[in-house]
GROMACS .gro file of C-alpha atoms in nm:
model
  154
    1MET     CA    1  -0.049  -1.795   2.350
    2VAL     CA    2   0.168  -1.691   2.056
    3GLN     CA    3   0.360  -2.016   2.105
    4THR     CA    4   0.048  -2.204   1.992
    5THR     CA    5   0.044  -1.998   1.673
    6ILE     CA    6   0.416  -2.057   1.620
    7SER     CA    7   0.369  -2.433   1.662
    8GLY     CA    8   0.071  -2.430   1.427
    9LEU     CA    9   0.262  -2.243   1.161
   10GLN     CA   10   0.561  -2.475   1.198
   11SER     CA   11   0.332  -2.776   1.149
   12LEU     CA   12   0.179  -2.625   0.837
   13LEU     CA   13   0.524  -2.556   0.693
   14LYS     CA   14   0.596  -2.928   0.730
   15GLU     CA   15   0.261  -3.058   0.601
   16VAL     CA   16   0.145  -2.825   0.325
   17PRO     CA   17   0.434  -2.854   0.076
   18ALA     CA   18   0.399  -3.229   0.011
   19ALA     CA   19   0.021  -3.205   0.006
   20PHE     CA   20   0.021  -2.915  -0.239
   21ILE     CA   21   0.272  -3.069  -0.477
   22SER     CA   22   0.066  -3.391  -0.481
   23ILE     CA   23  -0.216  -3.196  -0.650
   24SER     CA   24  -0.196  -3.224  -1.027
   25PRO     CA   25  -0.118  -2.902  -1.215
   26GLU     CA   26  -0.460  -2.925  -1.383
   27GLU     CA   27  -0.642  -2.956  -1.051
   28ALA     CA   28  -0.436  -2.676  -0.898
   29ALA     CA   29  -0.513  -2.437  -1.186
   30ALA     CA   30  -0.883  -2.524  -1.225
   31PRO     CA   31  -1.124  -2.258  -1.096
   32ARG     CA   32  -1.335  -2.383  -0.807
   33PRO     CA   33  -1.713  -2.408  -0.848
   34GLY     CA   34  -1.880  -2.076  -0.914
   35GLY     CA   35  -1.567  -1.939  -1.083
   36LYS     CA   36  -1.393  -1.897  -0.749
   37TRP     CA   37  -1.016  -1.882  -0.719
   38SER     CA   38  -0.828  -2.198  -0.807
   39LYS     CA   39  -0.623  -2.384  -0.548
   40LEU     CA   40  -0.312  -2.226  -0.697
   41GLN     CA   41  -0.466  -1.880  -0.667
   42LEU     CA   42  -0.571  -1.953  -0.308
   43LEU     CA   43  -0.213  -2.035  -0.216
   44GLY     CA   44  -0.109  -1.718  -0.399
   45HIS     CA   45  -0.363  -1.525  -0.192
   46LEU     CA   46  -0.199  -1.669   0.120
   47CYS     CA   47   0.133  -1.534  -0.012
   48ASP     CA   48  -0.025  -1.190  -0.051
   49SER     CA   49  -0.159  -1.219   0.304
   50ALA     CA   50   0.187  -1.314   0.426
   51VAL     CA   51   0.351  -1.016   0.252
   52ASN     CA   52   0.102  -0.775   0.406
   53ASN     CA   53   0.111  -0.931   0.753
   54LEU     CA   54   0.489  -0.960   0.763
   55SER     CA   55   0.502  -0.586   0.700
   56ARG     CA   56   0.245  -0.525   0.977
   57PHE     CA   57   0.427  -0.749   1.225
   58ILE     CA   58   0.747  -0.550   1.166
   59LYS     CA   59   0.610  -0.196   1.137
   60VAL     CA   60   0.412  -0.212   1.461
   61GLN     CA   61   0.740  -0.255   1.647
   62TYR     CA   62   0.869   0.092   1.555
   63GLU     CA   63   0.578   0.303   1.426
   64PRO     CA   64   0.376   0.529   1.660
   65GLN     CA   65   0.096   0.353   1.845
   66PRO     CA   66  -0.167   0.259   1.755
   67LEU     CA   67  -0.057   0.161   1.405
   68ARG     CA   68  -0.331   0.200   1.147
   69LEU     CA   69  -0.419  -0.146   1.018
   70ALA     CA   70  -0.413  -0.074   0.646
   71LEU     CA   71  -0.624  -0.311   0.441
   72TYR     CA   72  -0.531  -0.432   0.097
   73ASP     CA   73  -0.753  -0.514  -0.200
   74GLN     CA   74  -0.710  -0.889  -0.235
   75ASN     CA   75  -0.862  -0.897  -0.583
   76GLU     CA   76  -0.627  -0.628  -0.711
   77TRP     CA   77  -0.332  -0.816  -0.559
   78MET     CA   78  -0.450  -1.136  -0.730
   79THR     CA   79  -0.477  -0.959  -1.064
   80ALA     CA   80  -0.137  -0.791  -1.032
   81GLN     CA   81   0.047  -1.101  -0.908
   82HIS     CA   82  -0.087  -1.340  -1.177
   83HIS     CA   83  -0.070  -1.630  -0.931
   84GLY     CA   84  -0.291  -1.842  -1.156
   85SER     CA   85  -0.030  -1.845  -1.433
   86ALA     CA   86   0.265  -1.926  -1.206
   87THR     CA   87   0.386  -2.279  -1.142
   88GLN     CA   88   0.287  -2.468  -0.829
   89GLU     CA   89   0.652  -2.486  -0.730
   90GLU     CA   90   0.700  -2.110  -0.761
   91VAL     CA   91   0.395  -2.017  -0.554
   92LEU     CA   92   0.471  -2.286  -0.297
   93ALA     CA   93   0.834  -2.169  -0.262
   94LEU     CA   94   0.713  -1.813  -0.207
   95TRP     CA   95   0.457  -1.929   0.054
   96ILE     CA   96   0.725  -2.128   0.238
   97SER     CA   97   0.979  -1.843   0.231
   98LEU     CA   98   0.735  -1.578   0.349
   99ASN     CA   99   0.607  -1.793   0.634
  100GLN     CA  100   0.959  -1.880   0.743
  101ALA     CA  101   1.024  -1.505   0.763
  102ILE     CA  102   0.706  -1.457   0.965
  103LEU     CA  103   0.817  -1.732   1.201
  104ARG     CA  104   1.151  -1.558   1.253
  105VAL     CA  105   0.977  -1.230   1.334
  106ILE     CA  106   0.708  -1.363   1.567
  107SER     CA  107   0.942  -1.605   1.744
  108GLY     CA  108   1.153  -1.314   1.865
  109LEU     CA  109   0.869  -1.100   2.001
  110THR     CA  110   0.856  -1.011   2.368
  111SER     CA  111   0.540  -1.006   2.582
  112GLU     CA  112   0.552  -0.628   2.568
  113GLN     CA  113   0.569  -0.630   2.187
  114LEU     CA  114   0.276  -0.870   2.164
  115ARG     CA  115   0.065  -0.604   2.338
  116LEU     CA  116   0.141  -0.341   2.071
  117VAL     CA  117  -0.179  -0.208   1.917
  118PHE     CA  118  -0.331  -0.170   1.570
  119LEU     CA  119  -0.620   0.061   1.489
  120GLN     CA  120  -0.876  -0.100   1.262
  121GLU     CA  121  -1.085   0.094   1.010
  122SER     CA  122  -1.384   0.040   1.243
  123GLY     CA  123  -1.206   0.240   1.511
  124GLU     CA  124  -1.152  -0.066   1.730
  125THR     CA  125  -0.806  -0.173   1.836
  126VAL     CA  126  -0.643  -0.515   1.833
  127THR     CA  127  -0.310  -0.632   1.969
  128LEU     CA  128  -0.023  -0.774   1.771
  129GLN     CA  129  -0.084  -1.104   1.948
  130TRP     CA  130  -0.445  -1.107   1.826
  131LEU     CA  131  -0.338  -1.023   1.468
  132ILE     CA  132  -0.082  -1.305   1.469
  133GLY     CA  133  -0.348  -1.554   1.578
  134ASP     CA  134  -0.591  -1.418   1.319
  135TYR     CA  135  -0.325  -1.462   1.050
  136LEU     CA  136  -0.303  -1.834   1.126
  137GLU     CA  137  -0.683  -1.875   1.137
  138HIS     CA  138  -0.714  -1.701   0.799
  139MET     CA  139  -0.452  -1.936   0.659
  140LYS     CA  140  -0.628  -2.245   0.794
  141HIS     CA  141  -0.956  -2.127   0.641
  142HIS     CA  142  -0.804  -2.108   0.294
  143LEU     CA  143  -0.604  -2.428   0.333
  144GLY     CA  144  -0.937  -2.595   0.407
  145GLN     CA  145  -1.055  -2.471   0.067
  146ILE     CA  146  -0.741  -2.605  -0.103
  147PHE     CA  147  -0.760  -2.941   0.076
  148PRO     CA  148  -1.136  -2.992   0.135
  149ASP     CA  149  -1.107  -3.370   0.147
  150ALA     CA  150  -0.816  -3.384   0.391
  151SER     CA  151  -0.879  -3.652   0.651
  152ARG     CA  152  -0.737  -3.417   0.911
  153THR     CA  153  -0.711  -3.043   0.931
  154ILE     CA  154  -0.406  -2.915   0.748
   0.00000   0.00000   0.00000
């Protein structure tokens, strides 16, 4: 099952860069309707997600089980990172690099490691395999916001 996620992430790493760079800097930086994050900020948010999830994917391999699934304040991260004032190329390069690192980590996981457990704030547990799949779904959700008119799902 994780192979599907790996393949999906590999496809996105091939498709997203050209699509994102084809967006004009003005369009990338413009807030979305309702004052929502710009496309540039959305990709920056996906970088923040990658940083946090990369750490989770690594820590669960050596920390006592179940590992507490620490949440992060996405708005505080957005404010601190200043993604909206970075260049498209800078944010895109960071997104690519972080997701290549995630691919390296998840590609080397064993079946046993994929069953490692996180404890959510709700008290429920989820496996590493589930969290990896959720990471990709979260990414696809936000890529759909960046590329709402894409003729196919990016």
